[in-house]
Amino acid sequence: MSLSCFDFGERMLTVGEARTAALELVPRPLGDEWQSLKSLHGRVLAQSIVSPIDVPQNTNSAMDGIALAWPEADAERPDSWVLAGEVLAGHRHEGLLGPGECLRITTGAPLPACVDTVIMHEQVKLHAGRIRVQHPGSVRKGQNVRLAGEDIAQGVVALATGTRLGAAELGLLASLGMEQALVRRRPRVAVFSTGDEVTAPGEFLPEAGIFDANRFSLAGLIVEHGGEVCDLGILPDDRHVMIAALADAAGDADLVITSGGVSVGEADQVRAALAEVGELGFWKIAIRPGRPLACGRLGPQQTPFFGLPGNPVAAMVTFLQFVAPTLRRLQGCQAPDPWRLTALAESDLPSRKGRVDFLRGIFHCDAGGQLRVRSTGHQGSGILSSMVAANCLIEIAADRENLARGEAVTIQPFADICRGMPR
Ligand code: AMP
Ligand code: MG
C-alpha cells in the first residue's frame, strides 16, 4: 500500500516514511524534450540509448608498434619478418600481407585482415628492412589489440532510461555519434524565504534583522539536483501575502519551496496559507535538525510543496532528505534515496533516542582503506559554517543513543550529483 502524506494526522513520522510520502507527491516524472549534446550535462535520460555502431568500430592497435600475424605454433615462427609498409590512425591498409610480412602501425589504426598481434617498438629490432622480435617467448597472440565492439557492441543498451548524464556519459554518447538525446524537462522550482526579520543581502540590515541565507543555499541545492530556480524573494509573516504568493507560484512551478514560518508560533503563517491554497500533509517527522516541516500540494495543479524549517542547517538537511529525492523522482531517476556509506566514528558522537540525528561530518579514508568520520564540532541548527566544514551528513538511527568512538555509523556523502548520487 502506498503512503500518502495526507493520511498521517498528527502522528510522528519516521524519516523513511516521510521520504516515501514525499515521493508520493510526484505521481509521474515530468515530460521530455530533445537537447543537443552540448546541453546535456546533468540532465536525465528519458530514453534508453541503443548503440547504433560497434565501439570501437574496427579492431585496432592499442599502441604504436609492429603488427603481424603471430603463428599458433613456435615451429611456424620465422626468425624475422619483412617490414612491408605502415598503417596510420585514420587510414586503412589496403591489400593483404604476405606470409612473413609485417607493418608498422600507430595507436588506433585498424588492423589489416589476417593481422592479430601488435608488438611494441621497444621489443623489436629493425635491420636491413627486416624486423626481429627480441623475446618471442613473451609475445601473446592477440596482444595489444582492441577488438571491434569491445567497449560497446552494436545493438546493446549503452545507457538506460533514468541515467543522469555526467562527464563520462556525455563522452560515451559522443563516442556513439549521438548529437542529441531525449531527456526529462528540468523541474522548475519556486523558492521563497519567509520572515519579517529576513533581509536580502546587499540591503541595510535592520537592528533585529538577519540576512537571507536560505534562498541562496536552497537555490544552490536545487541546481545541484538538476532543477531550475525561480527565485521569488522574501515574504513577510503575513498570511494574506503568503496565500497570494503560494497560489501564484503553484501555477508556474513544478515544485514550490519555502523556508521558515512552519512552527506553531504566532507569526508562522506558512501552514495556515498552505491549508488555504492547497492540502496540508505531514509536518511532524522524527528528525533532528529539521522540525518542523510542512508538505503538501498547492492549487488546482496539485503542485508539490515543501515548507522547510527556517534554521539554515535544518533547511539544507531537510532539503537533502526529502526535496532532493522528490526532484530526482520528477526527473525520472531510478533510485531517489540518498547515497549512503558506512564509516567508523573517530570520536564519540552525541545522539538522543527517538529521532534520526543528522550531524555534520568530515569523512576520509585511512591508510588501511577504512572510512572514518568525525563531527565538525558545534551542531546547532543555525550553525551554517558546520555545513561548509562538512563533506557528509552522519545519520544516526532513531533507536541509537550516543555512539562511542570506533562504532560503525551511516554517512551520506555530499557527492557530485553526477557521480556519487543514485541514478
Ligand atoms: P522560523 O522557522 O521562521 O521560526 O525560523 C527559525 C530561525 O531561522 C529563526 O532564527 C529565523 O530568523 C531563521 N531564519 C528563517 N529564515 C531564514 C533565512 N532565509 N535565512 C537565514 N535564517 C533564517
Ligand atoms: Mg520565521
Short mmCIF file of C-alpha atoms and ligand atoms in Angstrom, two decimals:
data_model
loop_
_atom_site.label_atom_id
_atom_site.label_comp_id
_atom_site.label_asym_id
_atom_site.label_seq_id
_atom_site.Cartn_x
_atom_site.Cartn_y
_atom_site.Cartn_z
CA MET A 1 0.00 0.00 0.00
CA SER A 2 1.36 3.40 -0.86
CA LEU A 3 1.86 6.05 1.78
CA SER A 4 0.03 9.31 1.24
CA CYS A 5 1.30 12.32 3.13
CA PHE A 6 -2.32 13.24 3.85
CA ASP A 7 -3.09 10.12 5.90
CA PHE A 8 -0.99 10.68 8.98
CA GLY A 9 -2.85 13.27 11.01
CA GLU A 10 -0.73 14.31 13.97
CA ARG A 11 1.33 11.10 14.13
CA MET A 12 5.11 11.49 14.22
CA LEU A 13 6.61 10.01 11.02
CA THR A 14 9.93 8.26 10.67
CA VAL A 15 12.35 9.78 8.16
CA GLY A 16 11.82 6.81 5.83
CA GLU A 17 8.01 7.15 5.97
CA ALA A 18 8.25 10.87 5.32
CA ARG A 19 10.54 10.30 2.31
CA THR A 20 8.15 7.72 0.86
CA ALA A 21 5.21 10.06 1.44
CA ALA A 22 7.11 12.96 -0.18
CA LEU A 23 7.78 10.82 -3.26
CA GLU A 24 4.05 10.10 -3.49
CA LEU A 25 3.54 13.80 -4.22
CA VAL A 26 5.03 13.10 -7.66
CA PRO A 27 2.78 10.61 -9.48
CA ARG A 28 4.95 10.61 -12.60
CA PRO A 29 8.12 12.19 -13.96
CA LEU A 30 7.98 15.43 -15.95
CA GLY A 31 7.67 15.44 -19.73
CA ASP A 32 10.65 15.10 -22.05
CA GLU A 33 12.47 17.21 -24.62
CA TRP A 34 15.29 16.79 -27.14
CA GLN A 35 18.52 18.51 -26.19
CA SER A 36 21.76 18.77 -28.11
CA LEU A 37 24.84 17.01 -26.77
CA LYS A 38 26.37 20.30 -25.61
CA SER A 39 23.40 20.99 -23.30
CA LEU A 40 23.05 17.51 -21.78
CA HIS A 41 25.32 17.75 -18.74
CA GLY A 42 23.37 16.94 -15.55
CA ARG A 43 20.22 16.00 -17.46
CA VAL A 44 18.38 12.67 -17.02
CA LEU A 45 17.70 10.36 -19.97
CA ALA A 46 14.06 9.80 -20.94
CA GLN A 47 15.05 7.14 -23.49
CA SER A 48 17.42 4.23 -23.39
CA ILE A 49 20.34 4.62 -25.75
CA VAL A 50 20.89 1.61 -28.00
CA SER A 51 24.27 1.67 -29.68
CA PRO A 52 23.98 2.11 -33.47
CA ILE A 53 27.60 1.02 -34.00
CA ASP A 54 30.37 -1.09 -32.55
CA VAL A 55 32.72 0.93 -30.34
CA PRO A 56 35.46 0.77 -31.37
CA GLN A 57 34.25 0.48 -34.93
CA ASN A 58 37.30 -1.54 -36.07
CA THR A 59 39.64 -3.96 -34.39
CA ASN A 60 42.65 -1.67 -33.91
CA SER A 61 46.06 -1.28 -32.37
CA ALA A 62 46.32 -0.33 -28.67
CA MET A 63 49.83 1.08 -29.19
CA ASP A 64 52.48 2.20 -31.65
CA GLY A 65 54.39 -0.88 -32.81
CA ILE A 66 54.68 -3.68 -35.32
CA ALA A 67 51.54 -5.51 -36.48
CA LEU A 68 51.77 -9.09 -37.68
CA ALA A 69 50.06 -12.49 -37.77
CA TRP A 70 51.57 -14.39 -34.84
CA PRO A 71 51.79 -18.12 -35.61
CA GLU A 72 49.93 -20.63 -33.41
CA ALA A 73 52.95 -22.93 -33.13
CA ASP A 74 56.51 -21.90 -32.26
CA ALA A 75 57.82 -24.05 -35.10
CA GLU A 76 55.98 -21.91 -37.68
CA ARG A 77 57.57 -18.71 -36.41
CA PRO A 78 60.10 -17.13 -38.77
CA ASP A 79 63.33 -15.68 -37.38
CA SER A 80 62.41 -12.29 -38.79
CA TRP A 81 59.61 -10.51 -40.67
CA VAL A 82 59.77 -8.31 -43.76
CA LEU A 83 58.61 -4.74 -42.99
CA ALA A 84 56.08 -4.29 -45.80
CA GLY A 85 54.75 -0.80 -45.01
CA GLU A 86 52.86 1.14 -42.39
CA VAL A 87 49.30 1.94 -41.39
CA LEU A 88 48.45 5.13 -39.52
CA ALA A 89 45.41 6.01 -37.36
CA GLY A 90 42.60 7.25 -39.62
CA HIS A 91 43.75 5.13 -42.59
CA ARG A 92 43.18 1.61 -43.81
CA HIS A 93 45.83 -0.69 -45.15
CA GLU A 94 44.54 -1.92 -48.48
CA GLY A 95 45.53 -5.37 -49.62
CA LEU A 96 46.74 -8.43 -47.79
CA LEU A 97 50.03 -9.08 -46.08
CA GLY A 98 52.05 -11.96 -47.46
CA PRO A 99 53.40 -14.72 -45.19
CA GLY A 100 56.33 -13.46 -43.13
CA GLU A 101 55.40 -9.79 -43.65
CA CYS A 102 54.63 -7.17 -41.00
CA LEU A 103 53.60 -3.50 -40.83
CA ARG A 104 54.47 -0.50 -38.72
CA ILE A 105 51.23 0.57 -37.01
CA THR A 106 50.16 3.53 -34.84
CA THR A 107 47.72 3.56 -31.91
CA GLY A 108 44.10 3.44 -33.10
CA ALA A 109 44.91 2.32 -36.67
CA PRO A 110 42.64 -0.51 -37.91
CA LEU A 111 44.35 -3.91 -38.03
CA PRO A 112 44.57 -5.21 -41.60
CA ALA A 113 42.87 -8.56 -42.33
CA CYS A 114 44.84 -11.58 -41.06
CA VAL A 115 46.89 -9.50 -38.62
CA ASP A 116 46.18 -10.26 -34.97
CA THR A 117 49.06 -9.09 -32.79
CA VAL A 118 50.98 -5.87 -32.11
CA ILE A 119 54.49 -5.80 -30.63
CA MET A 120 55.93 -2.62 -29.09
CA HIS A 121 58.73 -0.89 -31.00
CA GLU A 122 60.96 -1.27 -27.94
CA GLN A 123 60.72 -5.07 -28.22
CA VAL A 124 61.86 -5.38 -31.84
CA LYS A 125 65.00 -4.65 -33.80
CA LEU A 126 64.98 -3.39 -37.41
CA HIS A 127 67.84 -4.46 -39.61
CA ALA A 128 68.05 -4.31 -43.42
CA GLY A 129 64.28 -3.97 -43.84
CA ARG A 130 63.56 -6.94 -41.57
CA ILE A 131 62.05 -6.99 -38.09
CA ARG A 132 63.40 -9.33 -35.45
CA VAL A 133 61.42 -9.86 -32.21
CA GLN A 134 63.76 -9.74 -29.21
CA HIS A 135 61.89 -12.01 -26.79
CA PRO A 136 59.47 -14.11 -28.88
CA GLY A 137 58.65 -16.29 -25.84
CA SER A 138 56.96 -13.36 -24.10
CA VAL A 139 54.63 -12.49 -27.01
CA ARG A 140 50.95 -13.48 -26.60
CA LYS A 141 48.94 -13.96 -29.78
CA GLY A 142 46.33 -11.15 -29.85
CA GLN A 143 48.25 -8.82 -27.53
CA ASN A 144 47.89 -5.02 -27.72
CA VAL A 145 44.80 -5.27 -29.87
CA ARG A 146 41.42 -3.64 -29.13
CA LEU A 147 38.59 -5.69 -30.59
CA ALA A 148 35.73 -4.10 -32.55
CA GLY A 149 32.76 -3.63 -30.16
CA GLU A 150 34.78 -4.49 -27.03
CA ASP A 151 33.63 -1.27 -25.31
CA ILE A 152 30.04 -1.24 -26.62
CA ALA A 153 28.65 -3.71 -29.12
CA GLN A 154 26.18 -2.55 -31.77
CA GLY A 155 22.56 -3.09 -30.59
CA VAL A 156 23.19 -3.20 -26.84
CA VAL A 157 21.71 -0.71 -24.35
CA ALA A 158 24.62 1.64 -23.71
CA LEU A 159 22.75 3.92 -21.27
CA ALA A 160 19.45 3.11 -19.55
CA THR A 161 16.43 5.40 -19.17
CA GLY A 162 16.74 7.36 -15.94
CA THR A 163 20.53 7.73 -16.14
CA ARG A 164 21.86 11.12 -15.11
CA LEU A 165 24.35 12.34 -17.69
CA GLY A 166 27.73 13.27 -16.23
CA ALA A 167 31.05 13.76 -17.95
CA ALA A 168 31.64 10.07 -18.71
CA GLU A 169 28.10 9.57 -20.06
CA LEU A 170 28.50 12.60 -22.36
CA GLY A 171 31.74 11.15 -23.70
CA LEU A 172 30.03 7.81 -24.24
CA LEU A 173 27.09 9.39 -26.11
CA ALA A 174 29.56 11.27 -28.28
CA SER A 175 31.51 8.06 -28.97
CA LEU A 176 28.27 6.61 -30.39
CA GLY A 177 27.95 9.60 -32.71
CA MET A 178 24.81 10.88 -30.98
CA GLU A 179 24.49 14.64 -31.08
CA GLN A 180 21.18 14.84 -29.24
CA ALA A 181 19.15 12.84 -26.72
CA LEU A 182 15.65 12.79 -25.24
CA VAL A 183 15.85 13.95 -21.62
CA ARG A 184 13.43 14.93 -18.86
CA ARG A 185 12.47 18.56 -18.64
CA ARG A 186 14.32 20.28 -15.78
CA PRO A 187 11.96 20.81 -12.81
CA ARG A 188 11.13 24.49 -12.27
CA VAL A 189 11.41 25.09 -8.53
CA ALA A 190 9.96 28.24 -6.97
CA VAL A 191 11.77 29.25 -3.78
CA PHE A 192 10.72 31.83 -1.17
CA SER A 193 12.19 32.85 2.14
CA THR A 194 9.78 33.99 4.83
CA GLY A 195 10.08 36.14 7.93
CA ASP A 196 9.80 39.81 8.89
CA GLU A 197 13.41 39.73 10.09
CA VAL A 198 14.82 38.20 6.88
CA THR A 199 16.75 40.76 4.83
CA ALA A 200 18.13 40.40 1.30
CA PRO A 201 21.95 40.50 1.08
CA GLY A 202 23.02 43.92 -0.17
CA GLU A 203 20.24 45.70 1.72
CA PHE A 204 20.61 47.57 5.00
CA LEU A 205 20.49 45.10 7.91
CA PRO A 206 17.95 46.35 10.49
CA GLU A 207 18.76 46.01 14.17
CA ALA A 208 16.59 42.92 14.54
CA GLY A 209 17.29 41.62 11.05
CA ILE A 210 19.14 38.61 9.69
CA PHE A 211 20.47 38.20 6.17
CA ASP A 212 18.64 35.70 3.99
CA ALA A 213 20.92 32.66 3.76
CA ASN A 214 18.34 30.03 2.86
CA ARG A 215 17.23 31.30 -0.54
CA PHE A 216 20.81 31.01 -1.74
CA SER A 217 21.78 27.69 -0.16
CA LEU A 218 18.49 26.20 -1.37
CA ALA A 219 18.95 27.66 -4.87
CA GLY A 220 22.39 26.04 -4.98
CA LEU A 221 20.93 22.69 -3.91
CA ILE A 222 18.14 22.97 -6.50
CA VAL A 223 20.68 23.47 -9.29
CA GLU A 224 22.94 20.69 -7.94
CA HIS A 225 19.93 18.37 -8.11
CA GLY A 226 19.01 19.21 -11.68
CA GLY A 227 16.33 21.87 -11.09
CA GLU A 228 15.84 25.38 -12.45
CA VAL A 229 15.40 28.10 -9.81
CA CYS A 230 12.53 30.61 -9.83
CA ASP A 231 13.67 32.99 -7.11
CA LEU A 232 10.56 34.60 -5.66
CA GLY A 233 12.23 36.64 -2.94
CA ILE A 234 11.28 37.15 0.70
CA LEU A 235 7.72 37.07 2.07
CA PRO A 236 6.73 38.87 5.28
CA ASP A 237 4.99 36.95 8.06
CA ASP A 238 1.62 37.91 6.62
CA ARG A 239 -0.88 35.21 5.87
CA HIS A 240 -2.64 37.06 3.05
CA VAL A 241 0.56 37.92 1.25
CA MET A 242 1.64 34.30 1.61
CA ILE A 243 -1.62 32.90 0.28
CA ALA A 244 -1.39 35.08 -2.83
CA ALA A 245 2.29 34.25 -3.37
CA LEU A 246 1.87 30.48 -2.98
CA ALA A 247 -1.17 30.40 -5.27
CA ASP A 248 0.76 32.37 -7.89
CA ALA A 249 3.90 30.23 -7.64
CA ALA A 250 1.93 26.97 -7.87
CA GLY A 251 0.58 27.90 -11.30
CA ASP A 252 4.01 28.24 -12.80
CA ALA A 253 6.33 25.84 -10.98
CA ASP A 254 6.75 22.05 -10.78
CA LEU A 255 7.68 22.31 -7.09
CA VAL A 256 7.39 25.12 -4.53
CA ILE A 257 9.71 25.51 -1.53
CA THR A 258 9.59 28.00 1.32
CA SER A 259 11.81 28.25 4.36
CA GLY A 260 10.79 29.48 7.79
CA GLY A 261 7.37 30.10 9.23
CA VAL A 262 6.28 26.48 9.74
CA SER A 263 6.35 26.12 13.51
CA VAL A 264 3.40 26.83 15.76
CA GLY A 265 4.48 30.38 16.65
CA GLU A 266 2.10 33.30 16.17
CA ALA A 267 3.99 34.59 13.16
CA ASP A 268 4.27 31.22 11.48
CA GLN A 269 1.88 31.55 8.60
CA VAL A 270 3.05 29.02 6.06
CA ARG A 271 0.92 26.17 7.39
CA ALA A 272 -2.17 28.37 7.56
CA ALA A 273 -1.57 29.60 4.00
CA LEU A 274 -0.99 26.05 2.77
CA ALA A 275 -4.32 24.98 4.24
CA GLU A 276 -6.00 27.77 2.20
CA VAL A 277 -4.19 27.27 -1.11
CA GLY A 278 -3.85 23.52 -1.06
CA GLU A 279 -3.72 20.45 1.10
CA LEU A 280 -1.51 20.18 4.15
CA GLY A 281 0.28 16.88 4.53
CA PHE A 282 2.70 15.63 7.18
CA TRP A 283 4.63 18.04 9.29
CA LYS A 284 5.88 16.03 12.27
CA ILE A 285 8.95 13.97 11.49
CA ALA A 286 11.31 12.27 13.92
CA ILE A 287 14.38 14.11 12.64
CA ARG A 288 16.94 16.48 14.10
CA PRO A 289 17.61 19.08 12.87
CA GLY A 290 14.57 19.54 10.69
CA ARG A 291 11.45 20.02 12.67
CA PRO A 292 9.05 21.47 11.82
CA LEU A 293 8.43 20.73 8.16
CA ALA A 294 5.25 21.09 6.12
CA CYS A 295 4.48 19.30 2.93
CA GLY A 296 1.51 19.07 0.62
CA ARG A 297 0.03 20.11 -2.71
CA LEU A 298 -0.88 23.57 -3.98
CA GLY A 299 -3.64 24.81 -6.25
CA PRO A 300 -5.59 23.06 -8.97
CA GLN A 301 -2.40 21.59 -10.47
CA GLN A 302 -1.61 19.97 -7.11
CA THR A 303 1.94 21.27 -7.29
CA PRO A 304 4.13 19.54 -4.68
CA PHE A 305 5.10 21.88 -1.84
CA PHE A 306 7.69 21.78 0.96
CA GLY A 307 7.70 24.28 3.80
CA LEU A 308 11.23 23.80 5.16
CA PRO A 309 12.39 24.99 8.59
CA GLY A 310 13.92 28.46 8.88
CA ASN A 311 17.14 27.47 10.60
CA PRO A 312 19.74 27.34 7.81
CA VAL A 313 21.20 23.90 8.62
CA ALA A 314 17.74 22.41 9.13
CA ALA A 315 16.63 23.84 5.77
CA MET A 316 19.56 22.18 3.99
CA VAL A 317 19.30 18.85 5.85
CA THR A 318 15.56 18.52 5.13
CA PHE A 319 16.15 19.50 1.50
CA LEU A 320 18.66 16.67 1.16
CA GLN A 321 16.37 14.12 2.86
CA PHE A 322 13.01 14.97 1.27
CA VAL A 323 13.23 17.55 -1.52
CA ALA A 324 16.25 16.06 -3.32
CA PRO A 325 14.58 12.61 -3.69
CA THR A 326 11.43 14.36 -4.94
CA LEU A 327 13.48 16.27 -7.54
CA ARG A 328 15.10 13.02 -8.61
CA ARG A 329 11.66 11.43 -8.98
CA LEU A 330 10.42 14.42 -11.05
CA GLN A 331 13.37 13.79 -13.38
CA GLY A 332 12.67 10.06 -13.60
CA CYS A 333 15.90 8.98 -11.86
CA GLN A 334 15.83 5.32 -10.92
CA ALA A 335 16.93 5.44 -7.27
CA PRO A 336 15.67 8.50 -5.44
CA ASP A 337 17.11 7.75 -1.98
CA PRO A 338 20.23 9.47 -0.62
CA TRP A 339 23.59 7.78 -1.22
CA ARG A 340 24.89 6.04 1.91
CA LEU A 341 28.19 4.55 3.08
CA THR A 342 29.35 3.12 6.41
CA ALA A 343 32.28 4.62 8.34
CA LEU A 344 33.82 4.16 11.79
CA ALA A 345 33.35 7.02 14.26
CA GLU A 346 36.67 8.72 15.09
CA SER A 347 35.21 10.28 18.22
CA ASP A 348 32.14 9.88 20.41
CA LEU A 349 29.04 11.18 18.60
CA PRO A 350 26.18 12.67 20.61
CA SER A 351 22.66 11.48 19.80
CA ARG A 352 19.35 11.06 21.57
CA LYS A 353 16.93 8.20 21.05
CA GLY A 354 13.60 8.76 19.31
CA ARG A 355 14.72 10.78 16.27
CA VAL A 356 17.21 10.34 13.47
CA ASP A 357 20.08 12.72 14.15
CA PHE A 358 21.92 14.25 11.21
CA LEU A 359 25.29 15.53 12.37
CA ARG A 360 27.63 17.38 10.05
CA GLY A 361 30.68 15.20 9.50
CA ILE A 362 34.06 15.00 7.83
CA PHE A 363 34.92 11.58 6.45
CA HIS A 364 38.14 10.28 5.00
CA CYS A 365 39.74 7.00 4.08
CA ASP A 366 42.66 5.93 6.28
CA ALA A 367 45.85 4.26 5.06
CA GLY A 368 44.28 0.83 5.60
CA GLY A 369 41.33 1.63 3.32
CA GLN A 370 38.84 2.12 6.17
CA LEU A 371 36.36 5.03 6.00
CA ARG A 372 36.39 7.10 9.19
CA VAL A 373 34.22 10.05 10.17
CA ARG A 374 34.30 12.79 12.78
CA SER A 375 31.89 15.54 13.73
CA THR A 376 32.56 19.10 12.52
CA GLY A 377 32.06 20.28 16.12
CA HIS A 378 29.22 22.51 17.33
CA GLN A 379 25.99 21.17 15.83
CA GLY A 380 23.37 23.92 16.34
CA SER A 381 20.82 24.08 13.52
CA GLY A 382 21.75 27.70 12.86
CA ILE A 383 25.50 26.97 12.53
CA LEU A 384 25.78 27.18 8.75
CA SER A 385 29.58 27.08 8.93
CA SER A 386 29.18 23.41 10.01
CA MET A 387 27.76 22.67 6.53
CA VAL A 388 30.72 24.43 4.94
CA ALA A 389 33.20 22.39 7.00
CA ALA A 390 31.39 19.08 6.38
CA ASN A 391 31.74 16.69 3.46
CA CYS A 392 28.91 14.42 4.66
CA LEU A 393 25.95 14.06 6.98
CA ILE A 394 26.31 11.47 9.73
CA GLU A 395 22.98 9.65 10.04
CA ILE A 396 22.34 8.20 13.48
CA ALA A 397 19.26 5.96 13.56
CA ALA A 398 16.36 6.81 15.88
CA ASP A 399 16.94 3.71 18.05
CA ARG A 400 20.59 4.57 18.79
CA GLU A 401 21.90 6.70 21.58
CA ASN A 402 25.33 8.34 21.90
CA LEU A 403 27.77 6.50 19.70
CA ALA A 404 31.18 5.56 21.04
CA ARG A 405 34.44 6.04 19.15
CA GLY A 406 35.07 3.06 16.86
CA GLU A 407 31.40 2.21 16.27
CA ALA A 408 30.10 1.90 12.72
CA VAL A 409 27.81 4.67 11.53
CA THR A 410 25.99 5.58 8.32
CA ILE A 411 27.14 8.61 6.37
CA GLN A 412 25.58 10.44 3.43
CA PRO A 413 28.45 11.97 1.42
CA PHE A 414 27.90 15.35 -0.24
CA ALA A 415 28.68 13.95 -3.64
CA ASP A 416 28.96 15.39 -7.06
CA ILE A 417 25.43 14.65 -8.22
CA CYS A 418 26.53 13.05 -11.44
CA ARG A 419 28.90 10.53 -9.88
CA GLY A 420 28.03 9.60 -6.34
CA MET A 421 24.29 10.02 -6.22
CA PRO A 422 21.93 7.25 -7.17
CA ARG A 423 21.00 7.44 -10.81
P1 AMP B 1 11.28 30.09 11.75
O1 AMP B 1 11.21 28.68 11.26
O2 AMP B 1 10.63 31.06 10.83
O3 AMP B 1 10.79 30.19 13.15
O4 AMP B 1 12.83 30.47 11.77
C1 AMP B 1 13.75 29.80 12.59
C2 AMP B 1 15.06 30.54 12.64
O5 AMP B 1 15.65 30.58 11.35
C3 AMP B 1 14.92 31.98 13.06
O6 AMP B 1 16.03 32.33 13.88
C4 AMP B 1 14.98 32.75 11.77
O7 AMP B 1 15.42 34.07 11.92
C5 AMP B 1 15.95 31.92 10.96
N1 AMP B 1 15.69 32.06 9.54
C6 AMP B 1 14.48 31.97 8.94
N2 AMP B 1 14.59 32.17 7.62
C7 AMP B 1 15.91 32.39 7.37
C8 AMP B 1 16.65 32.66 6.19
N3 AMP B 1 16.05 32.73 4.99
N4 AMP B 1 17.98 32.80 6.28
C9 AMP B 1 18.59 32.73 7.49
N5 AMP B 1 17.94 32.46 8.64
C10 AMP B 1 16.61 32.31 8.60
MG MG B 2 10.02 32.89 10.80
#
